[in-house]
């Protein structure tokens, strides 16, 4: 069914609002490894494989296990490394090292002017998500923000999207998700939302079965007047 208007749009963060994984999170993880005296350094390709695990702490846990660290030490070690990595990422955000994806700010402005409500559903940690959203998009742009800290299970579990729906007070049928990855798409679909994928270098070529549309970038998303969401912002429903 071709929809033409939505009461709200929920944006994913990493890879969607910001292209943050290769030159953001990956570098922060590597700096945390170096600070702990560990020889590990995740190159671009290896990190791309590791992104199949949602959640930085979970990613570290699986990696440390794969490297043969004593199982009884892994959870605490992963938590300590992740806390250091998160502090480093927060510093990178403050220094302006993470930028919005081209075209996403313009889409958000289109939607806001059209009265579409905005929200965020991310696996990332609130400690860096909050300052990033405030610095790059403005503290009031997303009245509803659900992070990996706010739900019992991370994507592809639908918990983050279900919590956004509850906080918006809207049915899934009235809300569109915008994601970058197969993991995120599955989470949105499992929560009953339609989902547009704006792929990036790490996710291009993944299985996006079920997506309402797949775009290589936001410029094509905004200019699309023929696809299933037909230039989303043009047909957005006025605020309820
Ligand atoms: C992507 C993730 C996050 C980041 C790392 O989140 O899986 O875990 O890779 O951030 P999104 P943390 O849902 O925004 O695509 O280390 O804070 O988990
Ligand atoms: Mg993502």
PDB file of C-alpha atoms and ligand atoms in Angstrom:
ATOM      1  CA  UNK A   1       0.000   0.000   0.000  1.00  0.00           C
ATOM      2  CA  UNK A   2       1.392   3.403  -0.919  1.00  0.00           C
ATOM      3  CA  UNK A   3       1.200   5.754   2.032  1.00  0.00           C
ATOM      4  CA  UNK A   4       1.402   9.483   1.529  1.00  0.00           C
ATOM      5  CA  UNK A   5       1.404  10.895   5.025  1.00  0.00           C
ATOM      6  CA  UNK A   6       2.651   9.982   8.482  1.00  0.00           C
ATOM      7  CA  UNK A   7       1.928  11.395  11.912  1.00  0.00           C
ATOM      8  CA  UNK A   8       5.519  10.770  13.058  1.00  0.00           C
ATOM      9  CA  UNK A   9       8.911   9.654  11.753  1.00  0.00           C
ATOM     10  CA  UNK A  10      11.420   7.765  13.952  1.00  0.00           C
ATOM     11  CA  UNK A  11      15.089   8.035  13.051  1.00  0.00           C
ATOM     12  CA  UNK A  12      17.825   5.576  13.894  1.00  0.00           C
ATOM     13  CA  UNK A  13      21.125   7.244  14.904  1.00  0.00           C
ATOM     14  CA  UNK A  14      24.269   5.345  13.943  1.00  0.00           C
ATOM     15  CA  UNK A  15      24.543   5.093  10.198  1.00  0.00           C
ATOM     16  CA  UNK A  16      21.302   7.025   9.646  1.00  0.00           C
ATOM     17  CA  UNK A  17      21.354  10.467  11.280  1.00  0.00           C
ATOM     18  CA  UNK A  18      25.154  10.276  11.401  1.00  0.00           C
ATOM     19  CA  UNK A  19      27.717   8.151   9.585  1.00  0.00           C
ATOM     20  CA  UNK A  20      29.346   7.418  12.924  1.00  0.00           C
ATOM     21  CA  UNK A  21      30.638   3.868  12.848  1.00  0.00           C
ATOM     22  CA  UNK A  22      33.829   3.798  10.726  1.00  0.00           C
ATOM     23  CA  UNK A  23      35.421   7.071  11.826  1.00  0.00           C
ATOM     24  CA  UNK A  24      33.649   7.464  15.169  1.00  0.00           C
ATOM     25  CA  UNK A  25      32.840   4.389  17.236  1.00  0.00           C
ATOM     26  CA  UNK A  26      35.587   2.282  15.633  1.00  0.00           C
ATOM     27  CA  UNK A  27      38.303   4.815  16.540  1.00  0.00           C
ATOM     28  CA  UNK A  28      36.942   5.149  20.085  1.00  0.00           C
ATOM     29  CA  UNK A  29      37.001   1.373  20.540  1.00  0.00           C
ATOM     30  CA  UNK A  30      40.591   1.229  19.276  1.00  0.00           C
ATOM     31  CA  UNK A  31      41.654   4.038  21.620  1.00  0.00           C
ATOM     32  CA  UNK A  32      40.091   2.163  24.542  1.00  0.00           C
ATOM     33  CA  UNK A  33      42.006  -0.991  23.558  1.00  0.00           C
ATOM     34  CA  UNK A  34      45.252   0.992  23.417  1.00  0.00           C
ATOM     35  CA  UNK A  35      44.569   2.656  26.771  1.00  0.00           C
ATOM     36  CA  UNK A  36      44.030  -0.791  28.343  1.00  0.00           C
ATOM     37  CA  UNK A  37      47.321  -2.048  26.879  1.00  0.00           C
ATOM     38  CA  UNK A  38      45.524  -4.473  24.554  1.00  0.00           C
ATOM     39  CA  UNK A  39      46.958  -5.200  21.096  1.00  0.00           C
ATOM     40  CA  UNK A  40      43.548  -5.188  19.394  1.00  0.00           C
ATOM     41  CA  UNK A  41      42.805  -2.681  16.650  1.00  0.00           C
ATOM     42  CA  UNK A  42      39.621  -3.047  14.615  1.00  0.00           C
ATOM     43  CA  UNK A  43      40.248  -2.126  10.965  1.00  0.00           C
ATOM     44  CA  UNK A  44      37.400  -0.928   8.740  1.00  0.00           C
ATOM     45  CA  UNK A  45      36.569  -4.378   7.352  1.00  0.00           C
ATOM     46  CA  UNK A  46      36.726  -6.225  10.687  1.00  0.00           C
ATOM     47  CA  UNK A  47      34.563  -3.592  12.354  1.00  0.00           C
ATOM     48  CA  UNK A  48      32.028  -3.956   9.559  1.00  0.00           C
ATOM     49  CA  UNK A  49      31.724  -7.642  10.417  1.00  0.00           C
ATOM     50  CA  UNK A  50      31.434  -6.858  14.134  1.00  0.00           C
ATOM     51  CA  UNK A  51      28.539  -4.472  13.459  1.00  0.00           C
ATOM     52  CA  UNK A  52      26.365  -7.547  13.064  1.00  0.00           C
ATOM     53  CA  UNK A  53      26.227  -7.455  16.875  1.00  0.00           C
ATOM     54  CA  UNK A  54      24.124  -4.507  18.053  1.00  0.00           C
ATOM     55  CA  UNK A  55      25.409  -2.749  21.144  1.00  0.00           C
ATOM     56  CA  UNK A  56      28.987  -1.724  21.819  1.00  0.00           C
ATOM     57  CA  UNK A  57      29.265  -3.614  25.104  1.00  0.00           C
ATOM     58  CA  UNK A  58      27.794  -6.734  23.525  1.00  0.00           C
ATOM     59  CA  UNK A  59      30.202  -6.333  20.607  1.00  0.00           C
ATOM     60  CA  UNK A  60      33.138  -6.167  23.022  1.00  0.00           C
ATOM     61  CA  UNK A  61      31.890  -9.158  25.031  1.00  0.00           C
ATOM     62  CA  UNK A  62      31.716 -11.386  21.967  1.00  0.00           C
ATOM     63  CA  UNK A  63      35.094 -10.197  20.748  1.00  0.00           C
ATOM     64  CA  UNK A  64      36.879 -10.752  24.073  1.00  0.00           C
ATOM     65  CA  UNK A  65      35.356 -14.237  24.268  1.00  0.00           C
ATOM     66  CA  UNK A  66      36.591 -14.947  20.736  1.00  0.00           C
ATOM     67  CA  UNK A  67      40.081 -13.894  21.847  1.00  0.00           C
ATOM     68  CA  UNK A  68      40.067 -16.434  24.671  1.00  0.00           C
ATOM     69  CA  UNK A  69      39.789 -14.117  27.678  1.00  0.00           C
ATOM     70  CA  UNK A  70      38.741 -16.002  30.855  1.00  0.00           C
ATOM     71  CA  UNK A  71      34.896 -16.227  30.711  1.00  0.00           C
ATOM     72  CA  UNK A  72      34.532 -15.129  34.333  1.00  0.00           C
ATOM     73  CA  UNK A  73      36.404 -11.890  33.545  1.00  0.00           C
ATOM     74  CA  UNK A  74      34.822 -11.002  30.200  1.00  0.00           C
ATOM     75  CA  UNK A  75      31.654  -9.232  31.385  1.00  0.00           C
ATOM     76  CA  UNK A  76      33.466  -6.898  33.772  1.00  0.00           C
ATOM     77  CA  UNK A  77      36.321  -6.270  31.320  1.00  0.00           C
ATOM     78  CA  UNK A  78      33.887  -5.504  28.483  1.00  0.00           C
ATOM     79  CA  UNK A  79      31.950  -3.109  30.710  1.00  0.00           C
ATOM     80  CA  UNK A  80      35.126  -1.240  31.700  1.00  0.00           C
ATOM     81  CA  UNK A  81      36.343  -0.996  28.092  1.00  0.00           C
ATOM     82  CA  UNK A  82      32.914   0.149  26.951  1.00  0.00           C
ATOM     83  CA  UNK A  83      32.739   2.856  29.607  1.00  0.00           C
ATOM     84  CA  UNK A  84      36.119   4.188  28.462  1.00  0.00           C
ATOM     85  CA  UNK A  85      35.082   3.982  24.798  1.00  0.00           C
ATOM     86  CA  UNK A  86      31.859   5.853  25.549  1.00  0.00           C
ATOM     87  CA  UNK A  87      33.744   8.660  27.295  1.00  0.00           C
ATOM     88  CA  UNK A  88      36.014   8.937  24.261  1.00  0.00           C
ATOM     89  CA  UNK A  89      33.072   9.020  21.843  1.00  0.00           C
ATOM     90  CA  UNK A  90      31.392  11.706  23.945  1.00  0.00           C
ATOM     91  CA  UNK A  91      34.602  13.746  23.657  1.00  0.00           C
ATOM     92  CA  UNK A  92      34.658  13.218  19.871  1.00  0.00           C
ATOM     93  CA  UNK A  93      31.048  14.475  19.708  1.00  0.00           C
ATOM     94  CA  UNK A  94      31.979  17.569  21.717  1.00  0.00           C
ATOM     95  CA  UNK A  95      34.889  18.244  19.338  1.00  0.00           C
ATOM     96  CA  UNK A  96      32.567  18.092  16.329  1.00  0.00           C
ATOM     97  CA  UNK A  97      34.181  14.914  14.974  1.00  0.00           C
ATOM     98  CA  UNK A  98      30.805  13.348  14.109  1.00  0.00           C
ATOM     99  CA  UNK A  99      28.710  14.966  11.357  1.00  0.00           C
ATOM    100  CA  UNK A 100      25.117  14.549  10.132  1.00  0.00           C
ATOM    101  CA  UNK A 101      24.692  12.536   6.952  1.00  0.00           C
ATOM    102  CA  UNK A 102      24.273  14.798   3.912  1.00  0.00           C
ATOM    103  CA  UNK A 103      20.633  15.759   3.418  1.00  0.00           C
ATOM    104  CA  UNK A 104      19.278  14.464   6.711  1.00  0.00           C
ATOM    105  CA  UNK A 105      19.041  17.901   8.349  1.00  0.00           C
ATOM    106  CA  UNK A 106      17.054  19.175   5.351  1.00  0.00           C
ATOM    107  CA  UNK A 107      14.632  16.240   5.581  1.00  0.00           C
ATOM    108  CA  UNK A 108      14.175  16.828   9.316  1.00  0.00           C
ATOM    109  CA  UNK A 109      13.432  20.509   8.667  1.00  0.00           C
ATOM    110  CA  UNK A 110      10.936  19.569   5.911  1.00  0.00           C
ATOM    111  CA  UNK A 111       9.176  17.222   8.316  1.00  0.00           C
ATOM    112  CA  UNK A 112       9.157  19.656  11.243  1.00  0.00           C
ATOM    113  CA  UNK A 113       7.734  22.437   9.049  1.00  0.00           C
ATOM    114  CA  UNK A 114       5.080  20.018   7.796  1.00  0.00           C
ATOM    115  CA  UNK A 115       4.050  19.282  11.388  1.00  0.00           C
ATOM    116  CA  UNK A 116       5.329  15.703  11.456  1.00  0.00           C
ATOM    117  CA  UNK A 117       6.357  14.599  14.960  1.00  0.00           C
ATOM    118  CA  UNK A 118       9.948  13.383  15.304  1.00  0.00           C
ATOM    119  CA  UNK A 119      11.561  10.692  17.456  1.00  0.00           C
ATOM    120  CA  UNK A 120      14.745   8.629  17.784  1.00  0.00           C
ATOM    121  CA  UNK A 121      15.161   4.908  18.393  1.00  0.00           C
ATOM    122  CA  UNK A 122      18.780   3.823  18.796  1.00  0.00           C
ATOM    123  CA  UNK A 123      20.846   0.995  20.227  1.00  0.00           C
ATOM    124  CA  UNK A 124      23.506   3.517  21.215  1.00  0.00           C
ATOM    125  CA  UNK A 125      24.201   4.699  24.767  1.00  0.00           C
ATOM    126  CA  UNK A 126      22.402   7.764  26.104  1.00  0.00           C
ATOM    127  CA  UNK A 127      25.710   9.138  27.467  1.00  0.00           C
ATOM    128  CA  UNK A 128      26.805  10.050  23.923  1.00  0.00           C
ATOM    129  CA  UNK A 129      23.448  10.016  22.099  1.00  0.00           C
ATOM    130  CA  UNK A 130      22.028  12.964  24.081  1.00  0.00           C
ATOM    131  CA  UNK A 131      24.941  15.360  23.469  1.00  0.00           C
ATOM    132  CA  UNK A 132      25.177  14.279  19.830  1.00  0.00           C
ATOM    133  CA  UNK A 133      21.502  15.003  19.136  1.00  0.00           C
ATOM    134  CA  UNK A 134      21.721  18.307  20.995  1.00  0.00           C
ATOM    135  CA  UNK A 135      24.876  19.450  19.226  1.00  0.00           C
ATOM    136  CA  UNK A 136      23.936  18.389  15.690  1.00  0.00           C
ATOM    137  CA  UNK A 137      20.144  18.734  15.599  1.00  0.00           C
ATOM    138  CA  UNK A 138      19.078  20.872  18.553  1.00  0.00           C
ATOM    139  CA  UNK A 139      17.939  19.763  22.010  1.00  0.00           C
ATOM    140  CA  UNK A 140      14.215  20.043  21.201  1.00  0.00           C
ATOM    141  CA  UNK A 141      14.133  18.512  17.723  1.00  0.00           C
ATOM    142  CA  UNK A 142      13.387  14.998  18.968  1.00  0.00           C
ATOM    143  CA  UNK A 143      10.923  15.139  21.887  1.00  0.00           C
ATOM    144  CA  UNK A 144      11.022  11.350  22.124  1.00  0.00           C
ATOM    145  CA  UNK A 145      14.445   9.635  22.315  1.00  0.00           C
ATOM    146  CA  UNK A 146      14.818   5.951  23.202  1.00  0.00           C
ATOM    147  CA  UNK A 147      18.371   4.604  23.573  1.00  0.00           C
ATOM    148  CA  UNK A 148      19.928   1.217  24.215  1.00  0.00           C
ATOM    149  CA  UNK A 149      19.956   2.069  27.933  1.00  0.00           C
ATOM    150  CA  UNK A 150      16.163   2.417  28.025  1.00  0.00           C
ATOM    151  CA  UNK A 151      15.098  -1.042  26.856  1.00  0.00           C
ATOM    152  CA  UNK A 152      15.725  -4.633  28.001  1.00  0.00           C
ATOM    153  CA  UNK A 153      16.744  -5.829  24.542  1.00  0.00           C
ATOM    154  CA  UNK A 154      18.597  -4.164  21.646  1.00  0.00           C
ATOM    155  CA  UNK A 155      17.870  -4.264  17.922  1.00  0.00           C
ATOM    156  CA  UNK A 156      16.829  -6.403  16.077  1.00  0.00           C
ATOM    157  CA  UNK A 157      14.501  -6.735  19.061  1.00  0.00           C
ATOM    158  CA  UNK A 158      11.570  -4.292  18.550  1.00  0.00           C
ATOM    159  CA  UNK A 159      11.705  -2.954  22.135  1.00  0.00           C
ATOM    160  CA  UNK A 160      13.114   0.476  21.249  1.00  0.00           C
ATOM    161  CA  UNK A 161      10.479   1.092  18.568  1.00  0.00           C
ATOM    162  CA  UNK A 162       7.655  -0.189  20.788  1.00  0.00           C
ATOM    163  CA  UNK A 163       8.767   2.218  23.519  1.00  0.00           C
ATOM    164  CA  UNK A 164       8.807   5.105  21.032  1.00  0.00           C
ATOM    165  CA  UNK A 165       5.228   4.253  19.980  1.00  0.00           C
ATOM    166  CA  UNK A 166       4.131   4.249  23.618  1.00  0.00           C
ATOM    167  CA  UNK A 167       5.783   7.602  24.288  1.00  0.00           C
ATOM    168  CA  UNK A 168       4.305   9.101  21.100  1.00  0.00           C
ATOM    169  CA  UNK A 169       0.876   7.661  21.900  1.00  0.00           C
ATOM    170  CA  UNK A 170       0.520   6.571  18.285  1.00  0.00           C
ATOM    171  CA  UNK A 171      -0.268   3.254  16.568  1.00  0.00           C
ATOM    172  CA  UNK A 172       2.502   1.690  14.494  1.00  0.00           C
ATOM    173  CA  UNK A 173       0.435   2.264  11.340  1.00  0.00           C
ATOM    174  CA  UNK A 174       0.846   6.045  11.690  1.00  0.00           C
ATOM    175  CA  UNK A 175       4.605   6.036  12.166  1.00  0.00           C
ATOM    176  CA  UNK A 176       7.474   5.580   9.711  1.00  0.00           C
ATOM    177  CA  UNK A 177      10.969   4.393  10.692  1.00  0.00           C
ATOM    178  CA  UNK A 178      14.170   5.460   8.915  1.00  0.00           C
ATOM    179  CA  UNK A 179      17.067   3.040   9.301  1.00  0.00           C
ATOM    180  CA  UNK A 180      20.447   2.206   7.727  1.00  0.00           C
ATOM    181  CA  UNK A 181      20.871  -1.501   8.416  1.00  0.00           C
ATOM    182  CA  UNK A 182      19.188  -4.910   8.202  1.00  0.00           C
ATOM    183  CA  UNK A 183      19.368  -5.159  12.015  1.00  0.00           C
ATOM    184  CA  UNK A 184      17.504  -1.886  12.391  1.00  0.00           C
ATOM    185  CA  UNK A 185      15.008  -2.708   9.635  1.00  0.00           C
ATOM    186  CA  UNK A 186      14.116  -5.972  11.376  1.00  0.00           C
ATOM    187  CA  UNK A 187      13.537  -4.147  14.652  1.00  0.00           C
ATOM    188  CA  UNK A 188      11.198  -1.613  13.015  1.00  0.00           C
ATOM    189  CA  UNK A 189       9.250  -4.259  11.075  1.00  0.00           C
ATOM    190  CA  UNK A 190       8.911  -6.423  14.190  1.00  0.00           C
ATOM    191  CA  UNK A 191       7.312  -3.437  15.930  1.00  0.00           C
ATOM    192  CA  UNK A 192       4.835  -3.096  13.060  1.00  0.00           C
ATOM    193  CA  UNK A 193       6.275   0.051  11.497  1.00  0.00           C
ATOM    194  CA  UNK A 194       6.905   0.659   7.847  1.00  0.00           C
ATOM    195  CA  UNK A 195      10.589   1.396   7.323  1.00  0.00           C
ATOM    196  CA  UNK A 196      12.614   3.262   4.737  1.00  0.00           C
ATOM    197  CA  UNK A 197      16.285   2.285   4.524  1.00  0.00           C
ATOM    198  CA  UNK A 198      18.963   4.847   3.671  1.00  0.00           C
ATOM    199  CA  UNK A 199      21.961   2.570   3.214  1.00  0.00           C
ATOM    200  CA  UNK A 200      25.615   3.475   3.802  1.00  0.00           C
ATOM    201  CA  UNK A 201      29.017   1.998   2.973  1.00  0.00           C
ATOM    202  CA  UNK A 202      28.758  -0.544   5.799  1.00  0.00           C
ATOM    203  CA  UNK A 203      25.205  -1.678   5.068  1.00  0.00           C
ATOM    204  CA  UNK A 204      24.870  -1.427   1.272  1.00  0.00           C
ATOM    205  CA  UNK A 205      24.069  -4.909  -0.044  1.00  0.00           C
ATOM    206  CA  UNK A 206      22.479  -6.225   3.169  1.00  0.00           C
ATOM    207  CA  UNK A 207      19.078  -7.966   2.984  1.00  0.00           C
ATOM    208  CA  UNK A 208      16.504  -5.167   3.160  1.00  0.00           C
ATOM    209  CA  UNK A 209      13.505  -7.400   2.441  1.00  0.00           C
ATOM    210  CA  UNK A 210      10.371  -5.722   3.771  1.00  0.00           C
ATOM    211  CA  UNK A 211      11.656  -2.151   3.455  1.00  0.00           C
ATOM    212  CA  UNK A 212       9.145   0.322   2.006  1.00  0.00           C
ATOM    213  CA  UNK A 213      11.981   1.810  -0.033  1.00  0.00           C
ATOM    214  CA  UNK A 214      15.797   1.670  -0.090  1.00  0.00           C
ATOM    215  CA  UNK A 215      17.847   4.751  -0.969  1.00  0.00           C
ATOM    216  CA  UNK A 216      21.614   5.257  -1.320  1.00  0.00           C
ATOM    217  CA  UNK A 217      21.366   8.605   0.470  1.00  0.00           C
ATOM    218  CA  UNK A 218      18.997  11.276   1.756  1.00  0.00           C
ATOM    219  CA  UNK A 219      19.132  13.427  -1.366  1.00  0.00           C
ATOM    220  CA  UNK A 220      17.390  10.711  -3.385  1.00  0.00           C
ATOM    221  CA  UNK A 221      14.932  10.088  -0.520  1.00  0.00           C
ATOM    222  CA  UNK A 222      13.874  13.741  -0.439  1.00  0.00           C
ATOM    223  CA  UNK A 223      13.614  14.078  -4.209  1.00  0.00           C
ATOM    224  CA  UNK A 224      11.637  10.860  -4.765  1.00  0.00           C
ATOM    225  CA  UNK A 225       8.220  11.883  -6.060  1.00  0.00           C
ATOM    226  CA  UNK A 226       7.282   8.524  -7.513  1.00  0.00           C
ATOM    227  CA  UNK A 227       8.232   5.967  -4.869  1.00  0.00           C
ATOM    228  CA  UNK A 228       6.029   4.553  -2.073  1.00  0.00           C
ATOM    229  CA  UNK A 229       6.614   7.545   0.202  1.00  0.00           C
ATOM    230  CA  UNK A 230       6.640  10.081  -2.613  1.00  0.00           C
ATOM    231  CA  UNK A 231       8.886  12.806  -1.169  1.00  0.00           C
ATOM    232  CA  UNK A 232       7.753  12.075   2.361  1.00  0.00           C
ATOM    233  CA  UNK A 233       7.942  15.621   3.630  1.00  0.00           C
ATOM    234  CA  UNK A 234       5.710  16.967   0.853  1.00  0.00           C
ATOM    235  CA  UNK A 235       2.762  14.785   1.835  1.00  0.00           C
ATOM    236  CA  UNK A 236       3.283  14.770   5.560  1.00  0.00           C
ATOM    237  CA  UNK A 237       0.106  14.909   7.606  1.00  0.00           C
ATOM    238  CA  UNK A 238      -0.321  18.054   9.713  1.00  0.00           C
ATOM    239  CA  UNK A 239       0.254  17.661  13.448  1.00  0.00           C
ATOM    240  CA  UNK A 240      -2.573  15.729  15.141  1.00  0.00           C
TER     241      UNK A 240
HETATM  242  C1  LIG B   1      24.234   1.140  16.369  1.00  0.00           C
HETATM  243  C2  LIG B   1      24.806   0.284  17.423  1.00  0.00           C
HETATM  244  C3  LIG B   1      25.505   0.943  18.583  1.00  0.00           C
HETATM  245  C4  LIG B   1      26.818   1.581  18.122  1.00  0.00           C
HETATM  246  C5  LIG B   1      27.793   1.710  19.275  1.00  0.00           C
HETATM  247  O1  LIG B   1      23.143   1.807  16.968  1.00  0.00           O
HETATM  248  O2  LIG B   1      24.693  -0.933  17.342  1.00  0.00           O
HETATM  249  O3  LIG B   1      25.757  -0.091  19.509  1.00  0.00           O
HETATM  250  O4  LIG B   1      27.439   0.731  17.168  1.00  0.00           O
HETATM  251  O5  LIG B   1      27.182   2.483  20.293  1.00  0.00           O
HETATM  252  P1  LIG B   1      21.903   2.354  16.050  1.00  0.00           P
HETATM  253  P2  LIG B   1      27.307   1.953  21.796  1.00  0.00           P
HETATM  254  O6  LIG B   1      20.691   1.607  16.570  1.00  0.00           O
HETATM  255  O7  LIG B   1      21.852   3.840  16.317  1.00  0.00           O
HETATM  256  O8  LIG B   1      22.214   2.040  14.607  1.00  0.00           O
HETATM  257  O9  LIG B   1      28.755   1.581  22.020  1.00  0.00           O
HETATM  258  O10 LIG B   1      26.855   3.119  22.656  1.00  0.00           O
HETATM  259  O11 LIG B   1      26.380   0.758  21.866  1.00  0.00           O
HETATM  260 MG1  LIG B   2      21.946   2.196  12.595  1.00  0.00          MG
END
